[in-house]
Amino acid sequence: MRLRISTALVLGSVLLTGGLLAGCSSNGNESSNGNQANQPANDAQQTTNTAAEPKVNEYGWTVPEKTINIDYYSADKDNPDKSAKKLAAIHDYLLEQFNVDVKKTQYDVDGKEKLNLMLASNDYPGVISSIDSDTMDKWRSQGKLIDLAPLVDKYGSNIKKELGDKYNSYLDKDGKLWGIPRGWGYLPIPDFSAHIRWDWYQEMGSPKIETPEDYYNVLKQMVAAHPKNAQGEKTYAISWNDQIGINNVMGIWGLKDGYKDDADHNLTHWLKTDEGLEAVKYYNKFYREGLMDPDSFLNKYDDWKLKFSNERILGHIGPWWHSWNAGHEVWKTTMEGWTDNQRYVQIGLKAPNAEASYLSPKDTTGWNYTVITDKEAKPEDIIKFLDFEITPIGTRLLGWGIPNLPDSVWNYEQGGKWSFNDAQKQKLFAGTFEYDKTDEVTGSNQIWLSHPQGIMSDDNKSTAWYDQNFNMEDKWKALMNTNLKDTIYDNTARRIVFTADNPLTIVNQQIEDLIKTGFAKAVMSKTEQDAVNAFNDMRDKAIKIGLEDIEAFRTEAYKANLAKVQ
């Protein structure tokens, strides 16, 4: 998913057809009005008639006379130069076909920190995307966001239709809507996994890998067989980058999104569990034996990708697309004589005492939100575009990118008929599909303001992730999905919002900051006892800050959410 809907389509066709029929109907009426049909109209009347018929493009979008400007900041961390390069084509396409000028700003820094700086300086754009619930509430409490409910009532019929019964869940107790969800819906595919260098694994005879210890032993043997790359640089069994999801890498020990859940749905943070300690000791073992990249907690993604593509990293625990993007997707275009087996494959690991390996939590609410701030002069225009994007055809266009080009992944005909580009599909299966090139040419998923990650409502099959539409047809995706089918779970009920007026909000952030540095310190300890001491110190500090209050708050909210769906 490159990491890491029928009625709306019909509506688009109806709008388009309606526009065409309006023109035909007008001509018919003129013909039936006796001699007036044969009399020349004056210039003013011609101008009025033309202006009265808005242009509806092939996607069902009513093209505005004046350009709609959408200038937004995406809090998703990314390289700004690469982001701008991938945005260019879809920007030009939308400007030409929709008269919508979309400008996106993105930085290679922590999005939450950047948003805090924007708020403090009062320097921010009219639209912000990828803002999480807690940060959104902070902006709301300071009067920086506008209530979107009246705008959705007036211009957002598709937003209400696509969200359906879920729409009301986004409203606050006063019926106000502060953000439109991004990446909502349920898509039962893996996000996180363990990874392994497949050709070298086969070279070893493909020994059994089921537990963390199996994985460690195999990777240790693999490093022994391949201690250096072709340039003489040291290889490592595992490595991370600064996008590491600590809660996710704990899932192997049966922890759900960083918490242990008992039979009564009481939540215990991993810092207070034996499982959490075992996980830290496990990762520390890689470090102590020289099997972990010493820059694991410092690597910027691009630097990390270079290590991967230079064949220095043999395994990884993280988003499945990381090793694809950083490994064999690079090799296939740069490695002479590359074969299909020279790749990374995703596998599931489960600790012996865990009931399941919970690697991929799914929150159907969505990842985060798009908001409109008090700096936006024309919020109604923004909602109109979001209302289009959330439709199946809007999701296809913004998700799959520009159609009908040689490098497009799909074809589209006026009237709503579409199909996948078979040549690109076959490249996907052959492992020669060029993601970066396709992103640059088509702008696929470069503008993600309101469309879902789940299946689209018009065929209950398509998804915005182009490469996830053929999972069981693709040999390697099918293998990945089979290996990881038991690691995916619905985590919607655990969605907790730390509002700005909640005194625990600051406590929660302090604990997150503590864990970010404390986990790295524990994992990179020189001895196992040092790792245990660092873990205990981190736990004690977290408890002192208020970890048990956080557990109690989350447990109460979790049980309340469960009660709503029972």
Coordinates of C-alpha atoms in Angstrom, one line a residue:
M1 CA 0.0 0.0 0.0
R2 CA 2.4 2.0 -0.8
L3 CA 4.7 2.6 3.4
R4 CA 3.5 2.3 4.8
I5 CA -16.9 3.0 -3.4
S6 CA -21.4 2.3 -6.7
T7 CA -23.7 5.1 -6.0
A8 CA -21.1 7.9 -6.2
L9 CA -19.8 6.6 -9.5
V10 CA -23.3 6.5 -10.8
L11 CA -23.9 10.0 -9.4
G12 CA -20.9 11.2 -11.4
S13 CA -22.4 9.7 -14.5
V14 CA -25.8 11.2 -13.8
L15 CA -24.3 14.6 -13.2
L16 CA -22.4 14.3 -16.5
T17 CA -25.4 13.0 -18.4
G18 CA -27.5 15.7 -16.8
G19 CA -25.2 18.4 -18.0
L20 CA -25.4 17.0 -21.5
L21 CA -29.2 16.6 -21.4
A22 CA -29.5 20.1 -20.2
G23 CA -27.9 21.3 -23.4
C24 CA -30.1 19.0 -25.5
S25 CA -33.2 20.0 -23.6
S26 CA -32.4 23.7 -24.1
N27 CA -32.1 23.2 -27.9
G28 CA -35.3 21.2 -27.9
N29 CA -37.2 24.0 -26.1
E30 CA -35.9 26.6 -28.5
S31 CA -37.1 24.5 -31.4
S32 CA -40.6 24.2 -29.9
N33 CA -41.0 27.9 -29.2
G34 CA -42.3 28.8 -32.7
N35 CA -40.5 31.5 -34.6
Q36 CA -38.2 32.3 -31.6
A37 CA -36.2 29.2 -32.4
N38 CA -35.2 30.7 -35.8
Q39 CA -34.6 34.2 -34.5
P40 CA -30.9 35.2 -33.7
A41 CA -30.4 35.8 -30.0
N42 CA -28.6 38.9 -29.0
D43 CA -25.1 38.7 -27.5
A44 CA -26.2 39.3 -24.0
Q45 CA -28.7 36.5 -24.1
Q46 CA -26.1 34.1 -25.6
T47 CA -23.7 35.0 -22.8
T48 CA -26.4 34.4 -20.2
N49 CA -27.3 31.0 -21.6
T50 CA -23.7 29.9 -21.7
A51 CA -23.0 31.0 -18.2
A52 CA -26.1 29.2 -16.9
E53 CA -24.7 25.8 -18.0
P54 CA -21.8 24.9 -15.8
K55 CA -19.2 22.6 -17.2
V56 CA -19.2 19.1 -15.7
N57 CA -16.0 17.1 -16.4
E58 CA -15.8 13.4 -17.1
Y59 CA -15.5 12.6 -13.4
G60 CA -18.7 14.3 -12.6
W61 CA -17.0 17.3 -11.1
T62 CA -18.6 20.7 -11.8
V63 CA -15.7 22.8 -12.9
P64 CA -15.8 26.2 -11.2
E65 CA -15.3 29.4 -13.1
K66 CA -12.8 30.7 -10.6
T67 CA -9.9 28.5 -9.6
I68 CA -10.2 26.7 -6.2
N69 CA -7.0 27.0 -4.3
I70 CA -6.1 24.4 -1.7
D71 CA -2.9 25.2 0.1
Y72 CA -2.3 22.6 2.8
Y73 CA 0.3 21.3 5.1
S74 CA 0.6 17.5 5.5
A75 CA 1.9 16.4 8.9
D76 CA 3.1 13.1 7.4
K77 CA 6.8 13.1 7.6
D78 CA 8.5 13.0 4.2
N79 CA 11.3 14.4 2.1
P80 CA 10.0 17.7 0.8
D81 CA 11.9 17.5 -2.5
K82 CA 10.6 14.0 -3.3
S83 CA 7.1 15.0 -2.2
A84 CA 7.1 18.0 -4.5
K85 CA 8.4 15.9 -7.4
K86 CA 5.6 13.3 -7.0
L87 CA 2.9 16.0 -6.6
A88 CA 3.8 17.9 -9.9
A89 CA 1.9 15.8 -12.4
I90 CA -1.4 15.4 -10.4
H91 CA -1.2 19.1 -9.5
D92 CA -1.2 20.1 -13.2
Y93 CA -3.9 17.5 -14.1
L94 CA -6.2 18.8 -11.4
L95 CA -5.6 22.4 -12.4
E96 CA -6.3 21.7 -16.0
Q97 CA -9.3 19.3 -15.7
F98 CA -10.8 20.5 -12.4
N99 CA -9.6 24.1 -12.1
V100 CA -8.4 23.2 -8.7
D101 CA -4.9 24.3 -7.7
V102 CA -3.5 22.0 -4.9
K103 CA -0.3 23.0 -3.1
K104 CA 1.1 20.6 -0.5
T105 CA 3.8 21.4 2.0
Q106 CA 5.6 18.6 3.7
Y107 CA 8.8 18.4 5.8
D108 CA 11.2 15.7 6.9
V109 CA 10.5 16.4 10.6
D110 CA 8.1 15.1 13.2
G111 CA 4.7 16.4 12.1
K112 CA 3.4 16.8 15.6
E113 CA 6.3 19.0 16.6
K114 CA 5.9 21.1 13.5
L115 CA 2.2 21.6 14.2
N116 CA 3.1 22.8 17.7
L117 CA 5.5 25.3 16.3
M118 CA 2.9 26.5 13.8
L119 CA 0.4 26.9 16.6
A120 CA 2.8 28.8 18.8
S121 CA 3.9 31.2 15.9
N122 CA 0.4 31.6 14.5
D123 CA 1.9 30.8 11.1
Y124 CA -0.1 28.1 9.4
P125 CA -2.1 27.5 6.2
G126 CA -5.8 27.2 5.6
V127 CA -5.9 23.5 5.4
I128 CA -3.9 20.9 7.4
S129 CA -4.0 17.1 6.8
S130 CA -2.6 14.2 8.8
I131 CA -3.4 15.8 12.1
D132 CA -4.2 13.3 14.9
S133 CA -7.1 13.5 17.3
D134 CA -5.2 14.9 20.2
T135 CA -3.5 17.7 18.2
M136 CA -6.7 18.5 16.5
D137 CA -8.4 19.0 19.8
K138 CA -5.6 21.3 20.9
W139 CA -6.1 23.5 17.8
R140 CA -9.9 23.4 18.3
S141 CA -9.5 24.6 21.9
Q142 CA -7.5 27.6 20.8
G143 CA -10.1 28.6 18.2
K144 CA -7.9 27.8 15.2
L145 CA -10.3 25.4 13.5
I146 CA -13.7 26.0 12.0
D147 CA -16.7 23.7 12.5
L148 CA -17.2 21.7 9.3
A149 CA -20.7 20.4 10.1
P150 CA -22.7 23.3 8.5
L151 CA -20.4 23.1 5.4
V152 CA -20.9 19.3 5.1
D153 CA -24.7 19.8 5.5
K154 CA -24.6 22.1 2.6
Y155 CA -21.9 20.8 0.3
G156 CA -20.9 17.4 1.6
S157 CA -23.6 14.9 0.6
N158 CA -21.1 12.4 -0.5
I159 CA -19.1 12.8 2.7
K160 CA -22.3 11.8 4.6
K161 CA -23.2 9.1 2.2
E162 CA -19.8 7.4 2.2
L163 CA -19.2 7.6 6.0
G164 CA -22.8 6.5 6.5
D165 CA -23.6 5.6 10.1
K166 CA -20.0 6.3 11.1
Y167 CA -20.5 10.0 10.3
N168 CA -22.1 10.9 13.6
S169 CA -19.2 9.3 15.5
Y170 CA -17.0 12.1 14.3
L171 CA -19.2 14.8 15.8
D172 CA -18.5 16.2 19.2
K173 CA -21.1 16.4 22.0
D174 CA -22.4 19.7 20.5
G175 CA -22.8 18.2 17.0
K176 CA -19.7 20.0 15.7
L177 CA -17.3 18.4 13.2
W178 CA -13.7 19.5 13.5
G179 CA -12.1 17.2 10.9
I180 CA -12.7 14.9 7.9
P181 CA -11.2 11.5 8.4
R182 CA -8.3 10.2 6.3
G183 CA -7.7 6.5 5.6
W184 CA -10.9 5.4 7.3
G185 CA -12.6 2.0 6.8
Y186 CA -11.4 -1.6 7.3
L187 CA -8.9 -3.2 5.0
P188 CA -7.9 -6.7 6.3
I189 CA -4.3 -6.7 5.0
P190 CA -1.1 -6.6 7.0
D191 CA 0.8 -3.4 7.8
F192 CA 3.7 -4.7 9.9
S193 CA 5.7 -7.9 9.7
A194 CA 9.1 -9.5 10.2
H195 CA 11.1 -9.5 7.0
I196 CA 13.9 -11.8 5.7
R197 CA 16.3 -11.8 2.7
W198 CA 14.6 -14.5 0.7
D199 CA 17.3 -15.8 -1.6
W200 CA 19.8 -16.1 1.2
Y201 CA 17.2 -17.8 3.4
Q202 CA 16.6 -20.4 0.7
E203 CA 20.3 -20.8 0.4
M204 CA 20.3 -21.9 4.0
G205 CA 17.6 -24.6 3.3
S206 CA 14.7 -22.4 4.5
P207 CA 14.8 -23.5 8.2
K208 CA 11.6 -23.2 10.2
I209 CA 10.8 -19.7 11.5
E210 CA 7.9 -19.4 13.9
T211 CA 9.1 -17.8 17.0
P212 CA 11.3 -14.7 17.7
E213 CA 14.1 -17.1 18.7
D214 CA 13.9 -18.9 15.4
Y215 CA 14.1 -15.6 13.6
Y216 CA 17.2 -14.6 15.6
N217 CA 19.0 -17.9 15.0
V218 CA 18.4 -17.8 11.2
L219 CA 19.5 -14.2 10.9
K220 CA 22.6 -14.8 12.9
Q221 CA 23.5 -17.7 10.6
M222 CA 22.8 -15.5 7.6
V223 CA 25.1 -12.8 8.8
A224 CA 27.8 -15.4 9.4
A225 CA 27.4 -16.5 5.8
H226 CA 27.3 -13.0 4.5
P227 CA 29.3 -10.8 6.9
K228 CA 30.0 -8.1 4.4
N229 CA 28.4 -6.7 1.2
A230 CA 30.2 -6.4 -2.1
Q231 CA 31.8 -3.1 -1.0
G232 CA 33.2 -4.7 2.1
E233 CA 30.8 -3.0 4.5
K234 CA 29.5 -4.8 7.6
T235 CA 26.0 -6.4 7.3
Y236 CA 23.4 -6.5 10.1
A237 CA 20.6 -8.9 11.0
I238 CA 18.1 -6.1 11.7
S239 CA 17.8 -2.4 11.4
W240 CA 15.2 0.3 12.1
N241 CA 14.8 3.9 11.0
D242 CA 13.3 6.9 12.7
Q243 CA 9.8 5.8 11.7
I244 CA 9.9 2.8 14.1
G245 CA 6.6 2.0 15.7
I246 CA 7.5 0.7 19.2
N247 CA 4.0 -0.5 20.0
N248 CA 3.9 -2.5 16.8
V249 CA 7.2 -4.3 17.4
M250 CA 5.8 -5.4 20.7
G251 CA 2.9 -7.2 19.0
I252 CA 4.9 -10.4 18.6
W253 CA 4.6 -11.0 22.3
G254 CA 0.8 -10.8 22.2
L255 CA 0.5 -7.1 23.1
K256 CA -2.2 -5.1 21.3
D257 CA -0.9 -1.7 20.2
G258 CA 1.4 -1.6 23.2
Y259 CA -1.1 -2.9 25.8
K260 CA -2.0 -6.2 27.5
D261 CA -5.7 -6.8 27.5
D262 CA -7.1 -9.2 30.2
A263 CA -10.4 -11.1 30.2
D264 CA -12.2 -8.1 31.7
H265 CA -10.7 -5.6 29.2
N266 CA -8.4 -4.0 31.7
L267 CA -5.4 -2.5 29.9
T268 CA -1.8 -2.8 31.1
H269 CA 1.0 -0.8 29.4
W270 CA 3.8 -2.9 28.1
L271 CA 6.3 -1.3 30.5
K272 CA 4.5 -3.1 33.3
T273 CA 4.5 -6.5 31.7
D274 CA 6.8 -9.5 31.5
E275 CA 6.2 -9.5 27.8
G276 CA 7.5 -6.0 27.4
L277 CA 10.7 -6.9 29.3
E278 CA 11.1 -10.0 27.1
A279 CA 10.8 -7.9 24.0
V280 CA 13.4 -5.4 25.1
K281 CA 15.8 -8.2 26.1
Y282 CA 15.2 -9.9 22.7
Y283 CA 16.1 -6.8 20.7
N284 CA 19.0 -6.1 23.0
K285 CA 20.5 -9.5 22.2
F286 CA 20.8 -8.4 18.6
Y287 CA 22.6 -5.3 19.6
R288 CA 25.0 -6.9 22.1
E289 CA 26.1 -9.5 19.5
G290 CA 26.7 -6.9 16.9
L291 CA 23.8 -8.0 14.8
M292 CA 21.8 -4.7 15.0
D293 CA 22.6 -1.6 13.0
P294 CA 24.0 0.8 15.6
D295 CA 22.2 3.7 13.8
S296 CA 18.8 1.9 14.1
F297 CA 17.2 4.8 16.1
L298 CA 18.9 7.6 14.1
N299 CA 18.6 6.5 10.5
K300 CA 16.6 8.9 8.3
Y301 CA 14.6 6.8 5.9
D302 CA 16.6 7.7 2.8
D303 CA 19.9 6.8 4.5
W304 CA 18.4 3.6 5.8
K305 CA 17.1 2.8 2.3
L306 CA 20.6 3.1 1.0
K307 CA 21.9 0.6 3.6
F308 CA 19.1 -1.8 2.5
S309 CA 19.7 -1.4 -1.2
N310 CA 23.5 -1.9 -0.6
E311 CA 22.7 -5.3 0.8
R312 CA 23.7 -4.5 4.4
I313 CA 20.4 -5.3 6.1
L314 CA 19.2 -8.9 6.1
G315 CA 16.0 -8.6 8.3
H316 CA 13.6 -6.0 9.6
I317 CA 10.6 -5.7 11.8
G318 CA 8.3 -3.0 10.6
P319 CA 6.0 -1.9 7.7
W320 CA 6.0 -4.6 5.0
W321 CA 6.6 -2.0 2.2
H322 CA 9.8 -0.8 3.8
S323 CA 11.9 -3.7 2.7
W324 CA 10.2 -3.8 -0.7
N325 CA 10.8 -0.1 -1.4
A326 CA 14.4 -0.1 0.1
G327 CA 15.4 -3.6 -1.2
H328 CA 14.3 -5.5 -4.3
E329 CA 12.4 -2.6 -5.9
V330 CA 15.8 -0.9 -6.1
W331 CA 17.7 -4.0 -7.0
K332 CA 15.5 -4.9 -10.0
T333 CA 16.6 -1.7 -11.7
T334 CA 20.2 -1.5 -10.5
M335 CA 21.4 -5.1 -10.0
E336 CA 22.8 -6.9 -13.0
G337 CA 21.2 -10.2 -13.5
W338 CA 18.6 -9.6 -10.8
T339 CA 16.2 -12.6 -10.2
D340 CA 12.8 -12.6 -8.7
N341 CA 14.0 -14.5 -5.6
Q342 CA 16.4 -11.7 -4.7
R343 CA 13.9 -10.0 -2.5
Y344 CA 12.6 -9.7 1.0
V345 CA 9.6 -11.8 2.2
Q346 CA 7.3 -11.0 5.0
I347 CA 6.7 -13.5 7.8
G348 CA 4.8 -13.7 11.0
L349 CA 6.5 -14.3 14.4
K350 CA 4.8 -15.3 17.6
A351 CA 6.3 -15.7 21.1
P352 CA 5.7 -19.1 22.5
N353 CA 3.4 -17.9 25.3
A354 CA 1.4 -15.4 23.3
E355 CA -2.1 -16.2 22.2
A356 CA -1.5 -14.4 18.9
S357 CA 0.9 -12.1 17.2
Y358 CA -0.8 -8.7 17.0
L359 CA 1.3 -6.8 14.5
S360 CA -1.3 -4.8 12.5
P361 CA -3.9 -2.9 14.5
K362 CA -6.7 -1.5 12.3
D363 CA -8.7 1.6 13.4
T364 CA -11.7 1.9 11.1
T365 CA -12.1 5.5 12.3
G366 CA -9.1 6.4 10.2
W367 CA -5.5 7.3 10.8
N368 CA -6.0 11.0 11.4
Y369 CA -7.9 14.1 9.9
T370 CA -8.0 16.9 7.4
V371 CA -9.0 20.2 9.1
I372 CA -9.8 23.7 7.9
T373 CA -8.3 26.5 9.9
D374 CA -9.4 30.1 10.5
K375 CA -6.9 31.2 7.9
E376 CA -8.9 29.7 5.0
A377 CA -10.9 32.3 3.1
K378 CA -13.1 29.9 1.2
P379 CA -13.8 26.8 3.3
E380 CA -16.8 25.9 1.2
D381 CA -14.5 25.3 -1.8
I382 CA -12.3 22.9 0.3
I383 CA -15.4 20.9 1.4
K384 CA -16.6 20.6 -2.2
F385 CA -13.3 19.1 -3.2
L386 CA -13.2 16.8 -0.2
D387 CA -16.7 15.7 -1.1
F388 CA -15.5 14.7 -4.5
E389 CA -12.4 12.9 -3.3
I390 CA -14.4 10.7 -0.9
T391 CA -16.5 9.2 -3.8
P392 CA -15.3 6.0 -5.4
I393 CA -14.3 7.8 -8.6
G394 CA -12.6 10.5 -6.6
T395 CA -10.7 7.9 -4.6
R396 CA -9.6 6.1 -7.7
L397 CA -8.3 9.3 -9.3
L398 CA -6.5 10.5 -6.2
G399 CA -5.5 7.0 -5.1
W400 CA -4.4 5.5 -8.4
G401 CA -3.4 8.7 -10.1
I402 CA -3.9 10.1 -13.6
P403 CA -5.4 7.5 -15.9
N404 CA -4.9 6.8 -19.6
L405 CA -1.2 7.4 -19.8
P406 CA 1.3 4.7 -20.8
D407 CA 2.5 4.5 -17.2
S408 CA -0.9 4.8 -15.6
V409 CA -2.2 1.9 -13.6
W410 CA -5.8 2.4 -14.8
N411 CA -7.9 3.5 -17.8
Y412 CA -11.0 5.7 -17.5
E413 CA -13.7 6.5 -20.0
Q414 CA -16.3 9.2 -19.9
G415 CA -19.4 7.9 -18.3
G416 CA -17.7 6.0 -15.5
K417 CA -16.3 2.9 -17.2
W418 CA -12.8 2.0 -16.0
S419 CA -10.3 -0.8 -16.1
F420 CA -6.8 -1.6 -14.8
N421 CA -3.8 -1.2 -17.1
D422 CA -2.9 -4.8 -17.8
A423 CA 0.7 -4.0 -18.7
Q424 CA 1.3 -2.4 -15.4
K425 CA -0.5 -5.2 -13.6
Q426 CA 1.8 -7.7 -15.1
K427 CA 4.8 -5.7 -14.1
L428 CA 3.5 -5.7 -10.6
F429 CA 3.3 -9.5 -10.7
A430 CA 6.7 -9.8 -12.3
G431 CA 8.3 -7.5 -9.7
T432 CA 9.3 -4.9 -12.2
F433 CA 6.7 -2.3 -11.4
E434 CA 8.4 1.0 -10.8
Y435 CA 6.6 2.6 -7.9
D436 CA 8.6 5.9 -7.7
K437 CA 8.3 6.4 -11.5
T438 CA 4.6 5.7 -11.4
D439 CA 4.1 8.1 -8.5
E440 CA 5.9 10.8 -10.3
V441 CA 4.0 10.3 -13.6
T442 CA 0.5 9.8 -12.1
G443 CA 0.6 11.4 -8.6
S444 CA -1.0 8.3 -7.1
N445 CA -1.9 8.8 -3.4
Q446 CA 0.0 12.1 -3.3
I447 CA -3.1 14.0 -2.4
W448 CA -4.8 12.1 0.4
L449 CA -7.2 14.5 2.1
S450 CA -10.4 12.5 2.6
H451 CA -10.4 9.2 0.8
P452 CA -10.7 5.8 2.5
Q453 CA -8.2 3.0 2.9
G454 CA -11.0 0.4 3.0
I455 CA -12.9 -1.0 0.1
M456 CA -14.9 1.3 -2.1
S457 CA -18.7 1.3 -1.8
D458 CA -19.5 0.9 -5.5
D459 CA -17.9 -2.6 -6.0
N460 CA -17.0 -3.6 -2.4
K461 CA -13.7 -4.7 -3.8
S462 CA -11.4 -1.9 -5.0
T463 CA -9.1 -0.1 -2.6
A464 CA -7.1 3.2 -2.9
W465 CA -3.9 1.2 -2.7
Y466 CA -3.4 0.2 -6.3
D467 CA -1.1 -2.7 -5.5
Q468 CA -3.5 -4.2 -2.9
N469 CA -6.2 -4.8 -5.5
F470 CA -4.6 -8.1 -6.7
N471 CA -3.3 -9.6 -3.5
M472 CA -4.2 -13.2 -4.2
E473 CA -3.2 -12.9 -7.9
D474 CA 0.3 -11.8 -7.0
K475 CA 2.6 -14.6 -5.9
W476 CA 4.5 -12.6 -3.4
K477 CA 1.6 -10.6 -2.0
A478 CA -0.4 -13.9 -1.6
L479 CA 2.5 -15.4 0.3
M480 CA 2.7 -12.3 2.5
N481 CA -1.0 -12.3 3.2
T482 CA -1.0 -16.0 4.0
N483 CA 2.0 -15.7 6.4
L484 CA 0.4 -12.7 8.2
K485 CA -3.3 -13.4 8.1
D486 CA -3.5 -14.0 11.9
T487 CA -1.6 -10.8 12.8
I488 CA -4.3 -8.3 11.8
Y489 CA -7.0 -7.1 14.2
D490 CA -9.6 -4.5 14.6
N491 CA -8.4 -1.9 17.1
T492 CA -11.2 0.7 16.7
A493 CA -12.5 0.3 20.2
R494 CA -9.1 1.4 21.7
R495 CA -9.3 4.7 19.9
I496 CA -8.7 7.3 22.7
V497 CA -8.7 11.1 22.3
F498 CA -6.6 13.1 24.8
T499 CA -8.4 16.4 24.7
A500 CA -6.7 19.7 25.4
D501 CA -8.6 20.2 28.7
N502 CA -7.7 16.7 29.9
P503 CA -4.9 17.0 32.5
L504 CA -3.7 13.6 31.4
T505 CA -2.9 14.9 27.9
I506 CA 0.4 16.4 29.0
V507 CA 1.1 13.3 31.1
N508 CA 0.6 11.0 28.1
Q509 CA 2.9 13.1 25.9
Q510 CA 5.6 13.1 28.6
I511 CA 5.4 9.3 28.8
E512 CA 5.6 9.0 25.0
D513 CA 8.7 11.2 25.0
L514 CA 10.2 9.1 27.8
I515 CA 9.6 5.9 25.9
K516 CA 11.1 7.2 22.7
T517 CA 14.5 7.7 24.3
G518 CA 14.2 5.0 27.0
F519 CA 13.4 2.2 24.6
A520 CA 16.5 3.0 22.5
K521 CA 18.7 3.2 25.6
A522 CA 17.4 -0.2 26.8
V523 CA 17.8 -1.9 23.5
M524 CA 21.3 -0.6 22.9
S525 CA 22.6 -1.5 26.4
K526 CA 26.0 -3.2 26.5
T527 CA 24.8 -6.1 28.8
E528 CA 21.5 -7.8 29.3
Q529 CA 21.5 -6.6 32.9
D530 CA 22.0 -3.0 31.8
A531 CA 19.0 -3.5 29.5
V532 CA 16.9 -4.8 32.3
N533 CA 18.0 -1.9 34.5
A534 CA 17.2 0.6 31.8
F535 CA 13.8 -1.0 31.3
N536 CA 13.0 -0.9 35.0
D537 CA 14.2 2.7 35.2
M538 CA 12.0 3.7 32.3
R539 CA 9.0 1.9 33.9
D540 CA 9.5 3.6 37.3
K541 CA 9.9 7.0 35.7
A542 CA 6.7 6.5 33.7
I543 CA 4.8 5.4 36.8
K544 CA 6.0 8.4 38.6
I545 CA 4.8 10.7 35.8
G546 CA 1.4 9.0 35.8
L547 CA 1.4 5.8 33.7
E548 CA -1.2 4.1 35.9
D549 CA -3.6 7.1 35.5
I550 CA -3.2 6.7 31.7
E551 CA -3.9 3.0 32.0
A552 CA -7.1 3.7 34.0
F553 CA -8.2 6.4 31.6
R554 CA -7.7 4.2 28.5
T555 CA -9.4 1.2 30.2
E556 CA -12.5 3.3 31.0
A557 CA -12.7 4.7 27.5
Y558 CA -12.0 1.3 25.9
K559 CA -14.8 -0.4 27.9
A560 CA -17.2 2.5 27.0
N561 CA -16.4 2.1 23.3
L562 CA -16.9 -1.7 23.5
A563 CA -20.3 -1.1 25.1
K564 CA -21.4 1.0 22.2
V565 CA -21.1 -1.8 19.7
Q566 CA -22.6 -4.6 21.9

